[in-house]
mmCIF file of C-alpha atoms and ligand atoms in Angstrom:
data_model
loop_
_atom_site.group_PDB
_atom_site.id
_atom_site.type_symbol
_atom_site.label_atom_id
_atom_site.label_comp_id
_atom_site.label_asym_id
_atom_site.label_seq_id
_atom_site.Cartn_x
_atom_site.Cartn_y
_atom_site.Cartn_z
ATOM 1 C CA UNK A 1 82.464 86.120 136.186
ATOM 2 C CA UNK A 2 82.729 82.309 137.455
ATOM 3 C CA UNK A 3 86.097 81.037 136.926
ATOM 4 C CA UNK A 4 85.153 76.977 136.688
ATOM 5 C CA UNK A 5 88.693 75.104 136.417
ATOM 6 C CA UNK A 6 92.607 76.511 135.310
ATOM 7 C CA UNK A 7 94.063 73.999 133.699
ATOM 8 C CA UNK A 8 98.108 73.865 133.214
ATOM 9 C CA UNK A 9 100.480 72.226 131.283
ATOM 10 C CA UNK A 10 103.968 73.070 131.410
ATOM 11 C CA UNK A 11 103.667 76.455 132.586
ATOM 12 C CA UNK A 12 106.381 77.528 135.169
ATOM 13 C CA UNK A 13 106.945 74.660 137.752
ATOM 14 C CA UNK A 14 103.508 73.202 136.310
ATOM 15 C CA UNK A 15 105.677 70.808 133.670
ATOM 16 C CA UNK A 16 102.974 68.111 133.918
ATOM 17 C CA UNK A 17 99.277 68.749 133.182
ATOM 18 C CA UNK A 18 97.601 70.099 135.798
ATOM 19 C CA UNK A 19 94.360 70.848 137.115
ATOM 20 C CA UNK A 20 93.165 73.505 139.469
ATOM 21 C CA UNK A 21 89.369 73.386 140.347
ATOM 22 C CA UNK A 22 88.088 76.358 141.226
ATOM 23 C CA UNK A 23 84.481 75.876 143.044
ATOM 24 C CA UNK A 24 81.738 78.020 144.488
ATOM 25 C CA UNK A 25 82.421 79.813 147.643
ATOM 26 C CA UNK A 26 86.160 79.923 148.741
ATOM 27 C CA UNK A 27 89.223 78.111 146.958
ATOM 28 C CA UNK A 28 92.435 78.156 149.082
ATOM 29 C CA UNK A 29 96.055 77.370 147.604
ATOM 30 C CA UNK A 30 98.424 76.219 149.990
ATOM 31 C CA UNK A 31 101.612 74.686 149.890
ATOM 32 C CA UNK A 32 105.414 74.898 150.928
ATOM 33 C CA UNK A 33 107.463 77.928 150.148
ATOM 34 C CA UNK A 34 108.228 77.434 146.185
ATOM 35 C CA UNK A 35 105.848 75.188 145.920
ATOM 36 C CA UNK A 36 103.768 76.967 143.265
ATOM 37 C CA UNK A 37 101.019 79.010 144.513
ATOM 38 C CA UNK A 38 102.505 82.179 142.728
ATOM 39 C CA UNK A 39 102.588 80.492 139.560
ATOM 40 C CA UNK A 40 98.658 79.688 139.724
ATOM 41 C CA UNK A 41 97.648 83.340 139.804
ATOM 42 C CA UNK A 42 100.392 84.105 137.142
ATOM 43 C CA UNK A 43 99.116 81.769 134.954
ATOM 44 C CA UNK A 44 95.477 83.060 135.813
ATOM 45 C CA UNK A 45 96.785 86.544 134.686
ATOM 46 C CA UNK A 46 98.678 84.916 131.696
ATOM 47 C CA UNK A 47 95.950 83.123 130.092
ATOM 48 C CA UNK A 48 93.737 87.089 130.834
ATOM 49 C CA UNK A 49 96.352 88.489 128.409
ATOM 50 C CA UNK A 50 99.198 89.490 130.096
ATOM 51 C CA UNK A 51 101.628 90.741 128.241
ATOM 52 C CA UNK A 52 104.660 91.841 130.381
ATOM 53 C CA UNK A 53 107.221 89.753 131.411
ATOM 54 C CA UNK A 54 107.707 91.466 134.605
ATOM 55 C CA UNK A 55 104.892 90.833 135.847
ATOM 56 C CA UNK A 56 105.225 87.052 135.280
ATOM 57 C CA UNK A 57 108.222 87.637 137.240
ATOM 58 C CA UNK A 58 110.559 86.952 133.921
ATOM 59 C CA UNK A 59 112.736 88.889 131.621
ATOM 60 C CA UNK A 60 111.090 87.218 128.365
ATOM 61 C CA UNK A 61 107.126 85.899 127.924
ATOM 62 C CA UNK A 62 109.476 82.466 127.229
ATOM 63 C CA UNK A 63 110.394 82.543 130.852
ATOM 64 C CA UNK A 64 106.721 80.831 131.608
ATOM 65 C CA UNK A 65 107.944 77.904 129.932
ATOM 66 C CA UNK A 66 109.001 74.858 132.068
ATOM 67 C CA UNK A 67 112.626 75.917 132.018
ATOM 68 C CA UNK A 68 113.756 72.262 132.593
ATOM 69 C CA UNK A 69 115.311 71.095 136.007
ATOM 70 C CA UNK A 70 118.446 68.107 136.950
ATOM 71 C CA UNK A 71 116.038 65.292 136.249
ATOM 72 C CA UNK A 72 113.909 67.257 133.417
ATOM 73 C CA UNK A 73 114.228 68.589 130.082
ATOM 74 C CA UNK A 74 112.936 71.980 128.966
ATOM 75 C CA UNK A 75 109.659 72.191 127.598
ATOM 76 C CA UNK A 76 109.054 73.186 124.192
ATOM 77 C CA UNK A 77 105.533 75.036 124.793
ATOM 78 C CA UNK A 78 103.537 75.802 127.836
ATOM 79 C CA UNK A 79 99.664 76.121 127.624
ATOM 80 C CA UNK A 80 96.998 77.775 129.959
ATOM 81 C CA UNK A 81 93.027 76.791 129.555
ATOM 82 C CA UNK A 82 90.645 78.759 131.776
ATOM 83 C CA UNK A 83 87.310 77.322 132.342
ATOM 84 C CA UNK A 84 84.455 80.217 132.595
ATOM 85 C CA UNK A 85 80.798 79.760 133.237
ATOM 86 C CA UNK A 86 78.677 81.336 130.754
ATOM 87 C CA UNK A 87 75.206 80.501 131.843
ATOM 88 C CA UNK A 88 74.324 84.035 132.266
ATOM 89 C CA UNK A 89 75.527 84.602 128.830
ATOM 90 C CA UNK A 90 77.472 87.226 129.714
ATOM 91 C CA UNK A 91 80.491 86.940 126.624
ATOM 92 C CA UNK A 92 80.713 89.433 123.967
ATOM 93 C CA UNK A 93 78.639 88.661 120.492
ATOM 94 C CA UNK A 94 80.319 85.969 118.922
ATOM 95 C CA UNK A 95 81.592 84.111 121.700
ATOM 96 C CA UNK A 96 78.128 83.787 123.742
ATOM 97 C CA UNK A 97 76.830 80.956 121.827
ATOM 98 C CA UNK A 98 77.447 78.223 124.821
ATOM 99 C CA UNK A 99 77.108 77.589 128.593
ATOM 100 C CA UNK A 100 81.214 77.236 128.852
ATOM 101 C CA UNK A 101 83.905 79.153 127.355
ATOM 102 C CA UNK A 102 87.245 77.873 127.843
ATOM 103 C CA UNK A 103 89.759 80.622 126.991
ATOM 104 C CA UNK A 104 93.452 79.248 125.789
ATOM 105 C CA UNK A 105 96.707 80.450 125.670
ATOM 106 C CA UNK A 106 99.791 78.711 124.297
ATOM 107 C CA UNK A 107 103.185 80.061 123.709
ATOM 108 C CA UNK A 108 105.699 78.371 121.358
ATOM 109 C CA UNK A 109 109.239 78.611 121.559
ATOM 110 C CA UNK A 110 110.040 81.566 119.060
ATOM 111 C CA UNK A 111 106.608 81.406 118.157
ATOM 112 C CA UNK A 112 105.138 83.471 120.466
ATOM 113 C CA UNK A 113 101.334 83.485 121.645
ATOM 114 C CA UNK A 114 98.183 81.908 120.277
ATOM 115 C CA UNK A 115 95.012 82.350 121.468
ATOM 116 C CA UNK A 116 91.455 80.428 121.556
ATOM 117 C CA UNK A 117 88.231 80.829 122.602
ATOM 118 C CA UNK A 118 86.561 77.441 123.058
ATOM 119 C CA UNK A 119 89.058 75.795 120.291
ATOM 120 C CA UNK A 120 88.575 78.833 117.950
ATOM 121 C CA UNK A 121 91.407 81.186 117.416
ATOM 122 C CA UNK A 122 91.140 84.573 117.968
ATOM 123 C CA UNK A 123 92.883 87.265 118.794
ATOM 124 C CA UNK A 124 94.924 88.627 122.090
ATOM 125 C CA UNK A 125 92.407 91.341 121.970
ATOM 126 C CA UNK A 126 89.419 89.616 121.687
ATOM 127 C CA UNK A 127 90.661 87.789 124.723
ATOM 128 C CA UNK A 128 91.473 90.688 126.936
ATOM 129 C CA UNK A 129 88.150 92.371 125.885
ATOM 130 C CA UNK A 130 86.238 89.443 126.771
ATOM 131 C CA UNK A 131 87.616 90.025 130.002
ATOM 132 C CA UNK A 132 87.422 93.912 130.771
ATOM 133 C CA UNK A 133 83.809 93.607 129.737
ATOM 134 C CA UNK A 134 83.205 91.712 133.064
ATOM 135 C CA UNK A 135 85.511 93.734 134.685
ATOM 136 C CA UNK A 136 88.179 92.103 134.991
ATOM 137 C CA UNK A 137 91.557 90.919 133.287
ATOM 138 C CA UNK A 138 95.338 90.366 133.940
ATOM 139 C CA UNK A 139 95.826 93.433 135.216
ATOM 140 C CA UNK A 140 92.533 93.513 137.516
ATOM 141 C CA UNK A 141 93.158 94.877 141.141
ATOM 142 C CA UNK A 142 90.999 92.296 142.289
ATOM 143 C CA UNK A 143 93.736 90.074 141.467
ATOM 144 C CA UNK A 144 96.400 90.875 144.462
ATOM 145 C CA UNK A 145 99.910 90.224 144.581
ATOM 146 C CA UNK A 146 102.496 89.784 146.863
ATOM 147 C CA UNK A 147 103.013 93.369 148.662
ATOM 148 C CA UNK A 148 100.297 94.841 146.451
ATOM 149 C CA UNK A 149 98.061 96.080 149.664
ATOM 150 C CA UNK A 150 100.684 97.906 150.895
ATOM 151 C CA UNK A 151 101.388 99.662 147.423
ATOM 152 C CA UNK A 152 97.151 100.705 147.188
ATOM 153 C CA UNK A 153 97.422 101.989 150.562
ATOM 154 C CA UNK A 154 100.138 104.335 149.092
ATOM 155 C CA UNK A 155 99.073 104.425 145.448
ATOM 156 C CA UNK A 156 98.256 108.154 144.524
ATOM 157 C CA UNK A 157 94.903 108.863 143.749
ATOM 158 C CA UNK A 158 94.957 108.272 140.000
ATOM 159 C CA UNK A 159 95.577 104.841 140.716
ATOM 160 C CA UNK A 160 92.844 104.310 143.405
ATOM 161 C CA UNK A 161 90.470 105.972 140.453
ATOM 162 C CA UNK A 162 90.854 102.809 138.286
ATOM 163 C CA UNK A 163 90.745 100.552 141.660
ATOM 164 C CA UNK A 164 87.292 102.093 141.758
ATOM 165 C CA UNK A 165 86.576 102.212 138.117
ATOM 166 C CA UNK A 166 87.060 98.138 137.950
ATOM 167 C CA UNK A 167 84.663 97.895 140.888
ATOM 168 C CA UNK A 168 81.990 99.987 139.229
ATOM 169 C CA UNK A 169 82.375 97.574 136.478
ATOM 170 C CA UNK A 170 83.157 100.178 133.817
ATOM 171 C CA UNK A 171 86.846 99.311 133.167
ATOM 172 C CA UNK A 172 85.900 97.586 129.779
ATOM 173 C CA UNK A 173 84.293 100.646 128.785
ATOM 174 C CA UNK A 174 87.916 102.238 128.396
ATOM 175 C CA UNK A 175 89.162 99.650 126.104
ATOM 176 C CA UNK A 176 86.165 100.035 124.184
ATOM 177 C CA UNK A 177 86.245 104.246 123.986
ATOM 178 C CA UNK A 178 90.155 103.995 123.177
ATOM 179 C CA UNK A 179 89.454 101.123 120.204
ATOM 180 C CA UNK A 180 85.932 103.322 118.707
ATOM 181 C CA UNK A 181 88.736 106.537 119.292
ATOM 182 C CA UNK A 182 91.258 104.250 117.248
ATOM 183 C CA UNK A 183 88.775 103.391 114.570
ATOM 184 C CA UNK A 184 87.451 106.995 114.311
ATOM 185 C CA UNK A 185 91.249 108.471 113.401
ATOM 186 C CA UNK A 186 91.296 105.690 110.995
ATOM 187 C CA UNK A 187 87.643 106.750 109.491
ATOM 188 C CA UNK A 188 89.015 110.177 109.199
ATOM 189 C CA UNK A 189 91.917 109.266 107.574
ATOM 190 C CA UNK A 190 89.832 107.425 105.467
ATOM 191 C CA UNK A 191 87.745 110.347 104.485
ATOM 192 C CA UNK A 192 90.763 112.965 104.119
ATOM 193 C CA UNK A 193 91.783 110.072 101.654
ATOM 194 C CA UNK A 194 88.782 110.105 99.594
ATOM 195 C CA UNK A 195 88.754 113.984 99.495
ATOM 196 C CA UNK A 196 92.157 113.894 98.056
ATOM 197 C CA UNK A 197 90.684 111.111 95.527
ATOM 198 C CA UNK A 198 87.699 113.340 94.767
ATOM 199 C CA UNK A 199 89.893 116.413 94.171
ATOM 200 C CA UNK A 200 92.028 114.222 91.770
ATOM 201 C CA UNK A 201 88.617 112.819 90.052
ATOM 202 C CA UNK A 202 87.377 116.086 89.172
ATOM 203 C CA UNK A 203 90.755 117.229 87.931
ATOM 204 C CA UNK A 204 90.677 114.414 85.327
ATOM 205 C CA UNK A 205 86.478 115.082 84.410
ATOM 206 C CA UNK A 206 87.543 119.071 83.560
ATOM 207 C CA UNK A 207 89.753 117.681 81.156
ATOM 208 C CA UNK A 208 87.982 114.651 80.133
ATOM 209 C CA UNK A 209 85.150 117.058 79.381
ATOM 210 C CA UNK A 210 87.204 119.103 77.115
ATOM 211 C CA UNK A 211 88.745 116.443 75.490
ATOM 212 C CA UNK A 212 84.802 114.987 74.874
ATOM 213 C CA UNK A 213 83.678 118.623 73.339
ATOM 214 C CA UNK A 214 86.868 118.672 70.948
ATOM 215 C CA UNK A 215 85.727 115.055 69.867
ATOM 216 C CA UNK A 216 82.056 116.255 69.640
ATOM 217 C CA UNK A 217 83.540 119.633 67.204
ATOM 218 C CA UNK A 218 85.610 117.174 65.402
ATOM 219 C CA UNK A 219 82.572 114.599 64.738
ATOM 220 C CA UNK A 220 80.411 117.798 63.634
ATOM 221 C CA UNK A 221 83.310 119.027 61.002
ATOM 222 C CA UNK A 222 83.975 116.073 59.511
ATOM 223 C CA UNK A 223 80.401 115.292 58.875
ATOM 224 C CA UNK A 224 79.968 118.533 57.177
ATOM 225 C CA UNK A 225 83.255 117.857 55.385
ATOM 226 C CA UNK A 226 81.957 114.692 54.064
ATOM 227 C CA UNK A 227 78.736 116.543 52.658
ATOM 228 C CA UNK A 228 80.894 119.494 51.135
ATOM 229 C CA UNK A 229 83.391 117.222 49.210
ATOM 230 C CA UNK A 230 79.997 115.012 48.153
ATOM 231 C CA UNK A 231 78.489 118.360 46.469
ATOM 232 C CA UNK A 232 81.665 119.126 45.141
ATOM 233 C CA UNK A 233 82.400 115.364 43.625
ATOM 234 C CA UNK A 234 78.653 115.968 42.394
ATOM 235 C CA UNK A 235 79.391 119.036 40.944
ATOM 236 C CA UNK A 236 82.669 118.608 39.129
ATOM 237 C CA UNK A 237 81.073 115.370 38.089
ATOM 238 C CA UNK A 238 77.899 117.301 36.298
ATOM 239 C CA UNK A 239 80.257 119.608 34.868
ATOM 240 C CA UNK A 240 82.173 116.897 33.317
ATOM 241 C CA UNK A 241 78.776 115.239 31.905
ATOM 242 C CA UNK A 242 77.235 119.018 30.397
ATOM 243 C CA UNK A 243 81.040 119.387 28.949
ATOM 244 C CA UNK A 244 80.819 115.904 27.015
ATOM 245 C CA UNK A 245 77.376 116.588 26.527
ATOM 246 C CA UNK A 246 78.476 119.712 24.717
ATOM 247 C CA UNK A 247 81.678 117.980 22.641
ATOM 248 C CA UNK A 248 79.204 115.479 21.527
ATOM 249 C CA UNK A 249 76.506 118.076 20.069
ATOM 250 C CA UNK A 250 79.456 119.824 18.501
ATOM 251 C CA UNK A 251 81.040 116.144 16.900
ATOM 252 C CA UNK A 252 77.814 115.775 15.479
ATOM 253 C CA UNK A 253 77.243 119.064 14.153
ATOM 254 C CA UNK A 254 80.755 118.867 12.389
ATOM 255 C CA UNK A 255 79.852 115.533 11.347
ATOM 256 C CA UNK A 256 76.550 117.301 9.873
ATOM 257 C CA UNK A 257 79.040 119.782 8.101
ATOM 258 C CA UNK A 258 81.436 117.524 6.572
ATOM 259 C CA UNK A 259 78.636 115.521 5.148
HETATM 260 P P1 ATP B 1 106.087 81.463 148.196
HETATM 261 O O1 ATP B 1 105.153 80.808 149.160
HETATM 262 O O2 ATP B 1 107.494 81.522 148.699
HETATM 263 O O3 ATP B 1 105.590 82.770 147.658
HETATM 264 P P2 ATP B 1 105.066 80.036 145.933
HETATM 265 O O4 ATP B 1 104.389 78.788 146.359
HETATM 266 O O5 ATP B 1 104.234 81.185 145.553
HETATM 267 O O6 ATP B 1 106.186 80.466 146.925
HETATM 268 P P3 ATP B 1 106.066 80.295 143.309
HETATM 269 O O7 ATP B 1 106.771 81.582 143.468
HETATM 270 O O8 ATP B 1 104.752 80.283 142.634
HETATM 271 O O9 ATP B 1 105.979 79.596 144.687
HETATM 272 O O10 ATP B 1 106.966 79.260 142.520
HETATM 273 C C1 ATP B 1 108.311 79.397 142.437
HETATM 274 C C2 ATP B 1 108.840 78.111 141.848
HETATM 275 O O11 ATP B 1 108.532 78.041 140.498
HETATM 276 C C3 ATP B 1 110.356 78.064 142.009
HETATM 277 O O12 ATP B 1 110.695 76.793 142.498
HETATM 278 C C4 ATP B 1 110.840 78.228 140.597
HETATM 279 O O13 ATP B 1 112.016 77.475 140.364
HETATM 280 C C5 ATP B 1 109.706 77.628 139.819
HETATM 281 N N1 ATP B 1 109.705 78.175 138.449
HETATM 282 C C6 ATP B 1 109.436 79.451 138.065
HETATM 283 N N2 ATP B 1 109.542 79.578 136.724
HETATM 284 C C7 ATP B 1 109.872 78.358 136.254
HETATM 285 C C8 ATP B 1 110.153 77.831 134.960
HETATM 286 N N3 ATP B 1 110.069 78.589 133.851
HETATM 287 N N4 ATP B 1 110.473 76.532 134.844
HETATM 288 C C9 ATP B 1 110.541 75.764 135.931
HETATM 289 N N5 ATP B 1 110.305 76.177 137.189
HETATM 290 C C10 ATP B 1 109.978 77.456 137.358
#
């Protein structure tokens, strides 16, 4: 990964914008004590993702804001852009669509962190991934500080295993087993969720079911309770007609009689 330009604006000491140009071959730093060298590599590591304070050399992530001197206010913000070559189109889908990706990161007084990938924002994660795909990131151990030689050349051998691991360019490989491991607890979750649902469902079709044959028995009965009271309506209705049927032959035969 080609790092192209870091550009600074009131980060640390850096309180006015400020360009560092990193080109081809060897870029050297140098400078009086407290000049800012330090600052250049934490803000390299900053704009990777870092997230601990400590190793910005503060108590707070606010601590990388231009704290303000005799002659200066405080700053309000401070902002990192890194500059990347992308030629080899290298970048993660979704962010591989150009030649340059500049990666930004701003922090807001009690706001906290925003990030952007060529002007689009996008997530710390996206950011750090971006960068442990190529093998590299704010807490690379190609990245050396102060007194950090010394501490490899006692690290135990755990920690010499992910020296290694970076150089053999599978460090991103991590972050990516740890996320899929992430998203498979959540699939299974997911799925113990639905079993639960299912269990419920078929609870509530048992009964629906019962409830739909007792409505099916009902519909039969009264149907054949409508055609039973018909034949009975008929009946007592023919009944009624053969018994005035029968009073009227008998008025006219006393009719006959009388005459
Ligand atoms: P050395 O050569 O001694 O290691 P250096 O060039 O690496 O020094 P740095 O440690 O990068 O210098 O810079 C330290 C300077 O940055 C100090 O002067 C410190 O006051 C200044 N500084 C650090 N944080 C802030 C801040 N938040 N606001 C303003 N200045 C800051």
């Amino acid at each position: 990964m080609q790092f192209d330009r870091l550009r600074l604006n009131g980060f640390k000491s850096f309180v006015d914008p400020t360009e560092l140009v990193i080109r081809r071959g060897l870029t050297g730093v140098v400078g009086p004590n407290g000049c800012g060298k330090s600052n250049l590599l934490e803000a390299l590591r900053w704009v990777m993702g870092e997230n601990r304070p400590t190793a910005m050399r503060g108590e707070g992530m606010e601590d990388v804001i231009f704290a303000g001197t005799t002659r200066r206010p405080a700053r309000g913000h401070a902002e990192v852009g890194l500059a990347i070559d992308n030629s080899a189109r290298l970048a993660p889908v979704g962010f591989n669509d150009s030649d340059a990706l500049e990666i930004t990161r701003r922090i807001t007084r009690d706001a906290g962190s925003a990030y952007r990938i060529n002007g689009r924002e996008v997530r710390a994660r996206d950011v750090q991934m971006l960068f442990a795909d190529a093998s590299t990131g704010s807490q690379s151990p190609a990245l050396v500080r102060q007194g950090q030689i010394s501490e490899l050349i006692n690290a135990k051998p755990k920690s010499r295993r992910r020296v290694l691991e970076e150089a053999a360019g599978i460090g991103g490989l991590y972050q990516r087993r740890h996320e899929a491991e992430l998203k498979l607890n959540g699939a299974e979750q997911n799925l113990a969720r639905v079993d639960d649902t299912l269990d419920q469902l078929s609870t509530q079709a048992a009964a629906l079911a019962r409830q739909a044959r007792t409505a099916a028995r009902y519909r039969e009965i009264g149907a054949a309770l409508r055609v039973a009271e018909s034949a009975l309506l008929y009946r007592r209705w023919a009944d009624a007609r053969a018994a005035l049927d029968q009073a009227q032959v008998t008025l006219a035969a006393d009719a006959r009689a009388a005459l």
